[in-house]
mmCIF file of N, CA and C in Angstrom:
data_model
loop_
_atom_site.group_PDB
_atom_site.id
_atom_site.type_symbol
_atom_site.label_atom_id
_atom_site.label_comp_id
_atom_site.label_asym_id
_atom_site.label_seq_id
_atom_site.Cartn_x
_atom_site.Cartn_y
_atom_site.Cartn_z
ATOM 1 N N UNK A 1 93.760 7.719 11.624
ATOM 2 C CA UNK A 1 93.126 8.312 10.480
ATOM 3 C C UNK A 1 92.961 9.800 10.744
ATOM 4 N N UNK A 2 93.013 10.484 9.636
ATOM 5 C CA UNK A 2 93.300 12.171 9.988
ATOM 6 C C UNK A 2 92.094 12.506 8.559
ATOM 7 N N UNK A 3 91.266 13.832 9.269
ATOM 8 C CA UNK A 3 90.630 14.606 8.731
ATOM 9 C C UNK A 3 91.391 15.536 8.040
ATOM 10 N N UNK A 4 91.108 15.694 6.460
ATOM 11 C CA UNK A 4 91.975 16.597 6.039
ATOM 12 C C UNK A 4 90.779 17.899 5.574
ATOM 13 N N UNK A 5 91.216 19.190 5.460
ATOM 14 C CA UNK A 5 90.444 20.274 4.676
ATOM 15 C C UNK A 5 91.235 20.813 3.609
ATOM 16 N N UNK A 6 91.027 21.024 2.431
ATOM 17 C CA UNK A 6 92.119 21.802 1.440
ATOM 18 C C UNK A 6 91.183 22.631 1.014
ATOM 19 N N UNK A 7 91.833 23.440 0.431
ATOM 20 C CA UNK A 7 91.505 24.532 -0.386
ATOM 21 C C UNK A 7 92.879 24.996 -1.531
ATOM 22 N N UNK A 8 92.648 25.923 -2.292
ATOM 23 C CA UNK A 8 93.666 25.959 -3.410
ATOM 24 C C UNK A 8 94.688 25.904 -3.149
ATOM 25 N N UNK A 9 94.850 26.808 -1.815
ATOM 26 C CA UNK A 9 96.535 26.994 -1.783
ATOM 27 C C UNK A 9 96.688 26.595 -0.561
ATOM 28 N N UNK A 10 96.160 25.863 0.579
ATOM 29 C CA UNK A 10 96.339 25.159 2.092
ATOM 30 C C UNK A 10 95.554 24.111 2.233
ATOM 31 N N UNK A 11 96.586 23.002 2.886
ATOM 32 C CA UNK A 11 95.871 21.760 3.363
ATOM 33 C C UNK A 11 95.794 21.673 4.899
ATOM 34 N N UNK A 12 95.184 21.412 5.886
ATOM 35 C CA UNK A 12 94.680 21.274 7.117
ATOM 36 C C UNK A 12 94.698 19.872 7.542
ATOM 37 N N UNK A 13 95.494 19.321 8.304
ATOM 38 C CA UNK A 13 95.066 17.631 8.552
ATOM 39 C C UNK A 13 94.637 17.743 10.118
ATOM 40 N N UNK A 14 93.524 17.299 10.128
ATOM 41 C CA UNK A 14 93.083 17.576 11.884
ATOM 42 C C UNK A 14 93.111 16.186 12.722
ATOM 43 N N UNK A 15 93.979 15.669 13.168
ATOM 44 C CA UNK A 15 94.237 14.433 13.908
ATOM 45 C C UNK A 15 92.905 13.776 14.581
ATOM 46 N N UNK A 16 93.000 12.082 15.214
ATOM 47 C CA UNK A 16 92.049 12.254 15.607
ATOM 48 C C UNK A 16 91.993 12.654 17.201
ATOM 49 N N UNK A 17 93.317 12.707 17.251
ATOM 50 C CA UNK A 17 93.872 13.189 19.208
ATOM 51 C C UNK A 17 93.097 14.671 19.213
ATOM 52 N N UNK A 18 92.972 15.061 18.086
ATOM 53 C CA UNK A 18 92.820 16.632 18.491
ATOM 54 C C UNK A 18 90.998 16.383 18.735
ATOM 55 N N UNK A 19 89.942 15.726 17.598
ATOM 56 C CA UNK A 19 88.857 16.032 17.701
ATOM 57 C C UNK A 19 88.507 15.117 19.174
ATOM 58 N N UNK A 20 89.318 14.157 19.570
ATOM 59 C CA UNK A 20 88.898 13.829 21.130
ATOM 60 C C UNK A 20 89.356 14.473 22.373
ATOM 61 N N UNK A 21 89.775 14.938 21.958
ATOM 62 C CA UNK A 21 90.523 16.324 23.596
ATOM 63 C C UNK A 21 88.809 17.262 23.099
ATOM 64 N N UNK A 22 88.553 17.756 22.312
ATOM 65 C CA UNK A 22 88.103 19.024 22.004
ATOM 66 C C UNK A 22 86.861 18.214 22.752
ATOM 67 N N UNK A 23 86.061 17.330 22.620
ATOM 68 C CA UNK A 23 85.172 16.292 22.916
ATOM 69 C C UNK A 23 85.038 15.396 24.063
ATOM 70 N N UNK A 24 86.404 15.486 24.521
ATOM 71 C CA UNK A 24 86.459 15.083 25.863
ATOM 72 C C UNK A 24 86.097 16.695 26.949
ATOM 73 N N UNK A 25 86.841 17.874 26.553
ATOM 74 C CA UNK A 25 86.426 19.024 27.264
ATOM 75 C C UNK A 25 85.047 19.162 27.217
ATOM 76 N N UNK A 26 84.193 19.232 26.575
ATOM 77 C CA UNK A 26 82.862 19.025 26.058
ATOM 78 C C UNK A 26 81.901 18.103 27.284
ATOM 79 N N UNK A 27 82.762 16.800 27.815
ATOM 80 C CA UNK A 27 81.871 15.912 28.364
ATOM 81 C C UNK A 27 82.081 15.962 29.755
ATOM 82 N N UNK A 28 83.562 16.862 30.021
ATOM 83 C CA UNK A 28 83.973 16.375 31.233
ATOM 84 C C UNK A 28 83.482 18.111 32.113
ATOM 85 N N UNK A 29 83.073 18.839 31.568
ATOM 86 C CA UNK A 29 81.648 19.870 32.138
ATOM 87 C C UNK A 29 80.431 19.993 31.911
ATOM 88 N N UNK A 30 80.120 18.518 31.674
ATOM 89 C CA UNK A 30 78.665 18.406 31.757
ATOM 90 C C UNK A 30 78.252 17.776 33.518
ATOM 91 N N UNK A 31 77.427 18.604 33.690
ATOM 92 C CA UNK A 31 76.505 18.080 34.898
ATOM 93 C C UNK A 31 76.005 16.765 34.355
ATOM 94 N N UNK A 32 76.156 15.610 35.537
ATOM 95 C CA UNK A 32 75.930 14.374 36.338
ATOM 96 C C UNK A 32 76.804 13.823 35.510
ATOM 97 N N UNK A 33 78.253 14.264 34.753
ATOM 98 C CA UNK A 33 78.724 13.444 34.204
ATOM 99 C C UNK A 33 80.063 12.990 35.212
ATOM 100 N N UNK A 34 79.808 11.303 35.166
ATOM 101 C CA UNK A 34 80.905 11.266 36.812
ATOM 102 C C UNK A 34 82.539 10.381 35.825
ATOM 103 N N UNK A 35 82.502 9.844 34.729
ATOM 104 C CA UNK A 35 83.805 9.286 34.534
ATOM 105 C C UNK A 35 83.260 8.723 32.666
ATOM 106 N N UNK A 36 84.538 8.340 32.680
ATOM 107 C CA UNK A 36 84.454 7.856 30.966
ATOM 108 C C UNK A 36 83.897 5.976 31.305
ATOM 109 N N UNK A 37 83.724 5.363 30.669
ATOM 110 C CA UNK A 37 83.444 3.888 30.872
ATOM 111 C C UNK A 37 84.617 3.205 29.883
ATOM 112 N N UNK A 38 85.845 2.321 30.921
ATOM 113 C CA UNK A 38 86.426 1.914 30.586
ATOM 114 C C UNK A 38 86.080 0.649 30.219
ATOM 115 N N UNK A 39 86.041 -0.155 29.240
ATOM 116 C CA UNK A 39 85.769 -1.365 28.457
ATOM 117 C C UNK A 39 86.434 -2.219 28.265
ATOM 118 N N UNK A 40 86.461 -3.648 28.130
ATOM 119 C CA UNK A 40 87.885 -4.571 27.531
ATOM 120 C C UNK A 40 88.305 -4.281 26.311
ATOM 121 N N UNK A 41 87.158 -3.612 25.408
ATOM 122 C CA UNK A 41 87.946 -3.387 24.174
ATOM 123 C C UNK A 41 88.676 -2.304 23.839
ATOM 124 N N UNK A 42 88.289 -0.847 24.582
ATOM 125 C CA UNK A 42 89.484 0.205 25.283
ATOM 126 C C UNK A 42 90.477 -0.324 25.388
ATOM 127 N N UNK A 43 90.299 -1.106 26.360
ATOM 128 C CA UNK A 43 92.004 -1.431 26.701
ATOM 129 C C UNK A 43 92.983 -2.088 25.881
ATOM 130 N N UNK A 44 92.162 -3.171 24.713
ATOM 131 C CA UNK A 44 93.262 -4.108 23.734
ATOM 132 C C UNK A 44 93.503 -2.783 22.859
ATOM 133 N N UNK A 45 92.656 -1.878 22.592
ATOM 134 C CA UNK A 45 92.847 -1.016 21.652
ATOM 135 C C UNK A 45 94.017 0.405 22.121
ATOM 136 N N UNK A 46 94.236 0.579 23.306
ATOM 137 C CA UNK A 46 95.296 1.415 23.901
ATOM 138 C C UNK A 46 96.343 0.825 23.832
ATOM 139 N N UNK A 47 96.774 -0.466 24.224
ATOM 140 C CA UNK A 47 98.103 -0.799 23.905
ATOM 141 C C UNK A 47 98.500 -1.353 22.154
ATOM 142 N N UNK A 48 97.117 -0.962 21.414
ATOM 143 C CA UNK A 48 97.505 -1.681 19.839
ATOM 144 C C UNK A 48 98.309 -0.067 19.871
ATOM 145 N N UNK A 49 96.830 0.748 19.706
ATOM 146 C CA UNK A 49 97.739 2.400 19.727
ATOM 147 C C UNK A 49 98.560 2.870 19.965
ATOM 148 N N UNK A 50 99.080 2.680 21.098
ATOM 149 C CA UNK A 50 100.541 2.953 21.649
ATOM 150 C C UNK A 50 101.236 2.339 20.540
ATOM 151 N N UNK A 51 101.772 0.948 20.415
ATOM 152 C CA UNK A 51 102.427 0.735 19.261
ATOM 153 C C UNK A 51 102.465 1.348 18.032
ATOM 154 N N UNK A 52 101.394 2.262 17.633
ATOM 155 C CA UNK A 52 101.741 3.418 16.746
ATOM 156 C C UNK A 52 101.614 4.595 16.806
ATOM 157 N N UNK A 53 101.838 4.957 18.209
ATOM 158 C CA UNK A 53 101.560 6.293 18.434
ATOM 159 C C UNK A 53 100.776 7.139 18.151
ATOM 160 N N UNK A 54 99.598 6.435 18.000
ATOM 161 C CA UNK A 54 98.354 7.062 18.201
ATOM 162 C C UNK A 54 97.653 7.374 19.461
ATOM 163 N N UNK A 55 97.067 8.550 19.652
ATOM 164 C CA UNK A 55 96.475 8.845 21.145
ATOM 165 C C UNK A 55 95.111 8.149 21.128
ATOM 166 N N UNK A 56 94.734 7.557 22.409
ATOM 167 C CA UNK A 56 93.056 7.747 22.483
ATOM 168 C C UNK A 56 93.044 7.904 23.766
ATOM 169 N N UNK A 57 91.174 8.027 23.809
ATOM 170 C CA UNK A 57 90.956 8.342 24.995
ATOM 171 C C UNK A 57 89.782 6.885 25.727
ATOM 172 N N UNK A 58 89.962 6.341 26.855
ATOM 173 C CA UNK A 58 89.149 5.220 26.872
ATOM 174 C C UNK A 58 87.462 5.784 26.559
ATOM 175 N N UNK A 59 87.251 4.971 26.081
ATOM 176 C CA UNK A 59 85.674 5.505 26.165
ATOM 177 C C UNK A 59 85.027 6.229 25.206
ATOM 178 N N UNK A 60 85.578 6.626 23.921
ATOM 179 C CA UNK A 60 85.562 7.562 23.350
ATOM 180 C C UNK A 60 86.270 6.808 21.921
ATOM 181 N N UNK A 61 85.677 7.032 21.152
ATOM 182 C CA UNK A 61 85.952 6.601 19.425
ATOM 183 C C UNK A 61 85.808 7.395 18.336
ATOM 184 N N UNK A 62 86.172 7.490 17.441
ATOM 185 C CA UNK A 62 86.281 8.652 15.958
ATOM 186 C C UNK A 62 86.228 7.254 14.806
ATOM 187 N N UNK A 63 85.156 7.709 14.190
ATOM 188 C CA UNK A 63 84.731 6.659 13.047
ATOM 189 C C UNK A 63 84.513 8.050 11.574
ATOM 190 N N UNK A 64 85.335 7.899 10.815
ATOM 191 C CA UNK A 64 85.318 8.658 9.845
ATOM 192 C C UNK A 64 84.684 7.722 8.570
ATOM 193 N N UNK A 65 83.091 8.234 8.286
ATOM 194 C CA UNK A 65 82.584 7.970 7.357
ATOM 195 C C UNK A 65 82.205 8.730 5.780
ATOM 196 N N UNK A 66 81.724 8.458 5.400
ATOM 197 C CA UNK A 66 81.588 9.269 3.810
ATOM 198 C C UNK A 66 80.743 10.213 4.179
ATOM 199 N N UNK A 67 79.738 9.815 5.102
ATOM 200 C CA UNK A 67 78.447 11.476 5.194
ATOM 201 C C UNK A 67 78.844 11.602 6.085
ATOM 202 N N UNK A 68 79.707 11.412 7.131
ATOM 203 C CA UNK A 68 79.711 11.833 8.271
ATOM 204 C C UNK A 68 80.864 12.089 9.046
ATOM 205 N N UNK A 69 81.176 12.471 10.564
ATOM 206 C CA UNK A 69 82.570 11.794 11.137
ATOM 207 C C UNK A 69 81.434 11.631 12.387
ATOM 208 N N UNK A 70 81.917 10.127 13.189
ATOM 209 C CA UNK A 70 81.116 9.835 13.978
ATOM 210 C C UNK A 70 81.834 10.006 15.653
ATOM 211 N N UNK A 71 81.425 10.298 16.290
ATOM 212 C CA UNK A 71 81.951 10.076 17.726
ATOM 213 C C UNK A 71 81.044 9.313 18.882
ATOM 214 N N UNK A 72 81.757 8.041 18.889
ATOM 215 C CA UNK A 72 80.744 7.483 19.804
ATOM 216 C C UNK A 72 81.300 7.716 21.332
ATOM 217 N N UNK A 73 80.574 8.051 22.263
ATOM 218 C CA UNK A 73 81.368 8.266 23.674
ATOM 219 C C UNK A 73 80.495 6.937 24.430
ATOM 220 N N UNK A 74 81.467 6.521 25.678
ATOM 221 C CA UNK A 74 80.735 5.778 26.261
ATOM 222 C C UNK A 74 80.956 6.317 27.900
ATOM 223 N N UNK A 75 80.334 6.332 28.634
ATOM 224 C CA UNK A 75 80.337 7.127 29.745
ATOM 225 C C UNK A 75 79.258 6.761 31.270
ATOM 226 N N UNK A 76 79.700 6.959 32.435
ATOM 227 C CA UNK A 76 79.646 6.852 33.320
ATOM 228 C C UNK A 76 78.690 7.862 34.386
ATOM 229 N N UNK A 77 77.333 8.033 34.817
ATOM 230 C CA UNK A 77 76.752 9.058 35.253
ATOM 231 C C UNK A 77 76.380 8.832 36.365
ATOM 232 N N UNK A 78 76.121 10.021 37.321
ATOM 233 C CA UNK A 78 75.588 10.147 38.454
ATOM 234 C C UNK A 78 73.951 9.752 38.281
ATOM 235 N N UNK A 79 73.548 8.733 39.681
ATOM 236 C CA UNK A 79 72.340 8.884 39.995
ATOM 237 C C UNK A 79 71.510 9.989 39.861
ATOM 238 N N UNK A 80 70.368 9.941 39.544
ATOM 239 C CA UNK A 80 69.597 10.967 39.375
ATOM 240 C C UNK A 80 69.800 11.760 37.871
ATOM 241 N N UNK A 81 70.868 12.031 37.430
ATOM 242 C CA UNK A 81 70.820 12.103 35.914
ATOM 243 C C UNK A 81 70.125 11.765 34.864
ATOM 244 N N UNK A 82 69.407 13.234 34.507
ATOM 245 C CA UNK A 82 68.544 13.322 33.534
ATOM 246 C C UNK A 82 69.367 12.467 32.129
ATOM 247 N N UNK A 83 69.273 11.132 31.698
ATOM 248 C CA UNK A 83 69.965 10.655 30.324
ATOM 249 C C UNK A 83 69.377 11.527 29.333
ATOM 250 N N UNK A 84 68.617 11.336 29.177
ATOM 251 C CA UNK A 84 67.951 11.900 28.075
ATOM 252 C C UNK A 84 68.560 13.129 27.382
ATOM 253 N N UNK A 85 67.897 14.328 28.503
ATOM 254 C CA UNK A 85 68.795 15.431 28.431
ATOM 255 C C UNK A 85 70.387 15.638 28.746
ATOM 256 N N UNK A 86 70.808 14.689 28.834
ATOM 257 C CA UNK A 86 72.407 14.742 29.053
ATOM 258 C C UNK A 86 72.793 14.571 27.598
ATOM 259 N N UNK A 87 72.152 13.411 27.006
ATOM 260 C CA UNK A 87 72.437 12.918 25.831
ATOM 261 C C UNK A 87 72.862 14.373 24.622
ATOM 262 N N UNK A 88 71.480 14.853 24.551
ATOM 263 C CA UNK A 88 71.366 16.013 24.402
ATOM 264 C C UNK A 88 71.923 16.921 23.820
ATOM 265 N N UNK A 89 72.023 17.354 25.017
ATOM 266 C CA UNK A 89 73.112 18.476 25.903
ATOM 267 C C UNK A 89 74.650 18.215 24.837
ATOM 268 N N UNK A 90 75.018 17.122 25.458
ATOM 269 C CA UNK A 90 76.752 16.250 25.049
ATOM 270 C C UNK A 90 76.777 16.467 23.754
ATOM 271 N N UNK A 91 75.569 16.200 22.300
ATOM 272 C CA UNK A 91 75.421 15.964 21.074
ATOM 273 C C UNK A 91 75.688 17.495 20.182
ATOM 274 N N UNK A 92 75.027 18.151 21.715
ATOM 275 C CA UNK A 92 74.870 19.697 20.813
ATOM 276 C C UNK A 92 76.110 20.636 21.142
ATOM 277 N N UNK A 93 76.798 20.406 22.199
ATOM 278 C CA UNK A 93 78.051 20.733 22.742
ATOM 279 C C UNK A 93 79.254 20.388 21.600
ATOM 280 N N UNK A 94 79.043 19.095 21.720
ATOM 281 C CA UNK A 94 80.202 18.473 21.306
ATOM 282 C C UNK A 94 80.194 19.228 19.592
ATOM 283 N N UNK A 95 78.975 18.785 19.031
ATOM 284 C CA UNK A 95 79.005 19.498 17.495
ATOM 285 C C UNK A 95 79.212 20.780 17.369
ATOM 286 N N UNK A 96 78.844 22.061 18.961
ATOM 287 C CA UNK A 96 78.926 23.143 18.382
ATOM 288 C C UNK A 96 80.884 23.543 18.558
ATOM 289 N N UNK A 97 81.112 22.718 19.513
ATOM 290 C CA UNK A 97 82.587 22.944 19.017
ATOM 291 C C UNK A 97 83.359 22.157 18.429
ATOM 292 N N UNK A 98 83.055 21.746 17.314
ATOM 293 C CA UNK A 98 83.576 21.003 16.317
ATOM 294 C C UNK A 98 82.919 21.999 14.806
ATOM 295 N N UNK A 99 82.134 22.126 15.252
ATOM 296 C CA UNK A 99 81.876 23.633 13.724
ATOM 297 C C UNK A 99 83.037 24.763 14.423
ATOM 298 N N UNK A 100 82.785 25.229 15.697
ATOM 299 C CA UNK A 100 83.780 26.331 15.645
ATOM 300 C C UNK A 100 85.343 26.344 15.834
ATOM 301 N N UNK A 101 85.695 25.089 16.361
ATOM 302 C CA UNK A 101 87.243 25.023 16.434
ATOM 303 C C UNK A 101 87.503 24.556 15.024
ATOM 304 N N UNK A 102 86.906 23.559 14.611
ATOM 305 C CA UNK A 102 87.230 22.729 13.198
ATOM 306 C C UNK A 102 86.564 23.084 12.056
ATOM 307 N N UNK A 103 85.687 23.621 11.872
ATOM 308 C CA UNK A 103 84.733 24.076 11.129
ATOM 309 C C UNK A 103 84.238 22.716 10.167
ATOM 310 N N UNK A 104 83.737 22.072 10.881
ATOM 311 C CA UNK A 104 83.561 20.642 10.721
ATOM 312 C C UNK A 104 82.311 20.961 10.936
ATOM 313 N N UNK A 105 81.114 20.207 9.852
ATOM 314 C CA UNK A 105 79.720 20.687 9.935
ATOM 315 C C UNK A 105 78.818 19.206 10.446
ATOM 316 N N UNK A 106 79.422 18.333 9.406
ATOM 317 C CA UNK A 106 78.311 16.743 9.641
ATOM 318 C C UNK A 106 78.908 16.014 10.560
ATOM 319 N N UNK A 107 78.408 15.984 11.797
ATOM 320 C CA UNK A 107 79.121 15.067 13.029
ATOM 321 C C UNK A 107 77.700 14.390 13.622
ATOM 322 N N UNK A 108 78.090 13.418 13.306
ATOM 323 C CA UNK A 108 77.465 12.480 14.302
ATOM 324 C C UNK A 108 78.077 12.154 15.930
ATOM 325 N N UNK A 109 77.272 12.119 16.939
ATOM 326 C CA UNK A 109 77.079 11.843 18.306
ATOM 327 C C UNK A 109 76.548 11.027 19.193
ATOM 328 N N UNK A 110 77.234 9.588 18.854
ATOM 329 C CA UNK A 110 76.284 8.597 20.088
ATOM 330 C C UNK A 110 76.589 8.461 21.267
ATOM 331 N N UNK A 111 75.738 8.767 21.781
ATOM 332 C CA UNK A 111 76.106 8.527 23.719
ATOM 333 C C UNK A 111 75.592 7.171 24.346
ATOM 334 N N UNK A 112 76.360 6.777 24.950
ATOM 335 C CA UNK A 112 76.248 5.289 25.650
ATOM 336 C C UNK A 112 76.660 5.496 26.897
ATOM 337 N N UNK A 113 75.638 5.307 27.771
ATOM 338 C CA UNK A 113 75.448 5.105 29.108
ATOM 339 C C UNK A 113 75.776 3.874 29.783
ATOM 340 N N UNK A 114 77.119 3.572 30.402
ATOM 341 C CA UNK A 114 77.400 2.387 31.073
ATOM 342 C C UNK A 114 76.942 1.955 32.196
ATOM 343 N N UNK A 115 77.159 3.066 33.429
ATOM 344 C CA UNK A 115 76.959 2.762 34.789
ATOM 345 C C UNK A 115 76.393 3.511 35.055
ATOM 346 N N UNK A 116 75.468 3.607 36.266
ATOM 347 C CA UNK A 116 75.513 4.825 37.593
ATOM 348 C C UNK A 116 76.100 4.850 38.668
ATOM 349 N N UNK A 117 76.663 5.815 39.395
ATOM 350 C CA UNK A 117 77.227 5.820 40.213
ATOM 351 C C UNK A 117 76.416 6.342 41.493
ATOM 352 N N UNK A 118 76.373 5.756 42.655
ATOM 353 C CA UNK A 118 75.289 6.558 43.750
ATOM 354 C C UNK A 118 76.739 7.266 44.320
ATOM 355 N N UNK A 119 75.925 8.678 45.029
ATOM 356 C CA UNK A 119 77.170 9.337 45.615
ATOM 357 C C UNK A 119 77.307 8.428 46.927
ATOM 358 N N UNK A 120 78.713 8.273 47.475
ATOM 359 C CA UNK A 120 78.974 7.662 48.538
ATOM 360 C C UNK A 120 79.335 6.318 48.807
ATOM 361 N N UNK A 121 78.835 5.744 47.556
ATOM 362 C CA UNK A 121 78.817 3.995 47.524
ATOM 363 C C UNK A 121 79.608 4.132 46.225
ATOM 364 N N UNK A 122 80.778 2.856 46.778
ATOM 365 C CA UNK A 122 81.967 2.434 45.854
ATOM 366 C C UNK A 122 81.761 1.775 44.152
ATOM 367 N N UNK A 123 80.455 1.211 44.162
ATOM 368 C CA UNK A 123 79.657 0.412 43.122
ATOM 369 C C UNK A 123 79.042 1.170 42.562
ATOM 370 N N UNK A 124 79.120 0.585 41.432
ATOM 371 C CA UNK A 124 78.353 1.384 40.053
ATOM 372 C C UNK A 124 76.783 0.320 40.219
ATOM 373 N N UNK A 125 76.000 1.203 39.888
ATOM 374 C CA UNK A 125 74.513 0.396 40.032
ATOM 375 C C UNK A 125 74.361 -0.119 38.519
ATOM 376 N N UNK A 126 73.954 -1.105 38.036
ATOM 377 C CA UNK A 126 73.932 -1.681 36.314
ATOM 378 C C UNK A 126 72.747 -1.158 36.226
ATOM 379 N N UNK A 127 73.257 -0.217 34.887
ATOM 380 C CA UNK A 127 72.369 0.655 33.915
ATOM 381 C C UNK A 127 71.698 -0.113 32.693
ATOM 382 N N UNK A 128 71.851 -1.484 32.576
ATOM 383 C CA UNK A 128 71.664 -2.181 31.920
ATOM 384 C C UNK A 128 72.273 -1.435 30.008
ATOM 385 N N UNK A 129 73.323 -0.894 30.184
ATOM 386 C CA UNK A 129 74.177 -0.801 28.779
ATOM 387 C C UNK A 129 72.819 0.304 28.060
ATOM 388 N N UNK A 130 72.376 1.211 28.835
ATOM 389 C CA UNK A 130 71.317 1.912 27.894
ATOM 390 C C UNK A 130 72.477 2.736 26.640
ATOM 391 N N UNK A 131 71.813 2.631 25.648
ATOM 392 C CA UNK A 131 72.233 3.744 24.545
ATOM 393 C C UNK A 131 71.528 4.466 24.118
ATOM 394 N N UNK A 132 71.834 5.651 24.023
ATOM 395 C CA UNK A 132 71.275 6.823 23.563
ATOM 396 C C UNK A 132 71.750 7.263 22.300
ATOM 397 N N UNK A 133 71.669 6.775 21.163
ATOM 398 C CA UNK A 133 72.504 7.004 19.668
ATOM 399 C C UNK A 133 70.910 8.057 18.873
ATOM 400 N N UNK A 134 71.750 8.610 18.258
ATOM 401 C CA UNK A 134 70.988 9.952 17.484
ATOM 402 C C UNK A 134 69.632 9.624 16.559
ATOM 403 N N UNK A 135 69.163 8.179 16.591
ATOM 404 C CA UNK A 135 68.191 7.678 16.060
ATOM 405 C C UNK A 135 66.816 7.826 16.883
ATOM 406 N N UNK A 136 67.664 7.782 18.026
ATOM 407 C CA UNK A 136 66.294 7.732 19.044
ATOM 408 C C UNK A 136 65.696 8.941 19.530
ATOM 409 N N UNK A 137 66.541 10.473 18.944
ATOM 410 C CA UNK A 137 66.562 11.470 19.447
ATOM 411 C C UNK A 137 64.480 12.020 19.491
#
């Protein structure tokens, strides 16, 4: 599904490969952020995609609604990581470059916290699936 912008005399179609690169740069320089959270349903959904050559990214979704365009991320953090303020942080990032690359104004931002990771140890500690979605802000 593609975001379009027109105006009288130009149309703009903004993919959804493009608003998840722009959104993945966004998450992957945030402090205590350690990996994306790969899912079973990531994965049936990468090889449907491939069959139409659509890009994604695991962990990461584009839901285009009538008030909104939504991006839900799901993601992987270091021990000791402030969620809260990560959440945040990711919501206000991610939207301020999506007004300035896309000039895209109503974006929604849910962050979902899968794992923690302790530094040094191979195991993710269970975060018990916390979510952080823009209701709770």
């Amino acid at each position: 599904m593609e975001k379009e912008a027109t105006n009288e005399s130009n149309r703009v179609e903004i993919s959804d490969a493009v608003i998840l690169d722009i959104a993945w740069r966004a998450i992957a320089g945030t402090p205590g952020f350690h990996s994306m959270s790969s899912r079973f349903y990531d994965g049936v959904m990468d090889e449907l995609s491939k069959n139409f050559g659509q890009k994604r990214i695991a962990g990461m979704n584009v839901k285009h609604k009538k008030e909104c365009l939504e991006i839900n991320i799901y993601i992987n953090v270091w021990y000791g990581t402030k969620m809260g303020d990560m959440a945040r942080e990711l919501r206000s990032t991610i939207r301020e470059q999506m007004k300035l690359m896309l000039d895209l104004d109503n974006v929604r931002v849910d962050v979902h916290f899968e794992n923690i990771y302790v530094q040094g140890e191979e195991k993710a500690v269970d975060a018990d699936k916390e979510s952080l979605d823009e209701t709770e802000e």
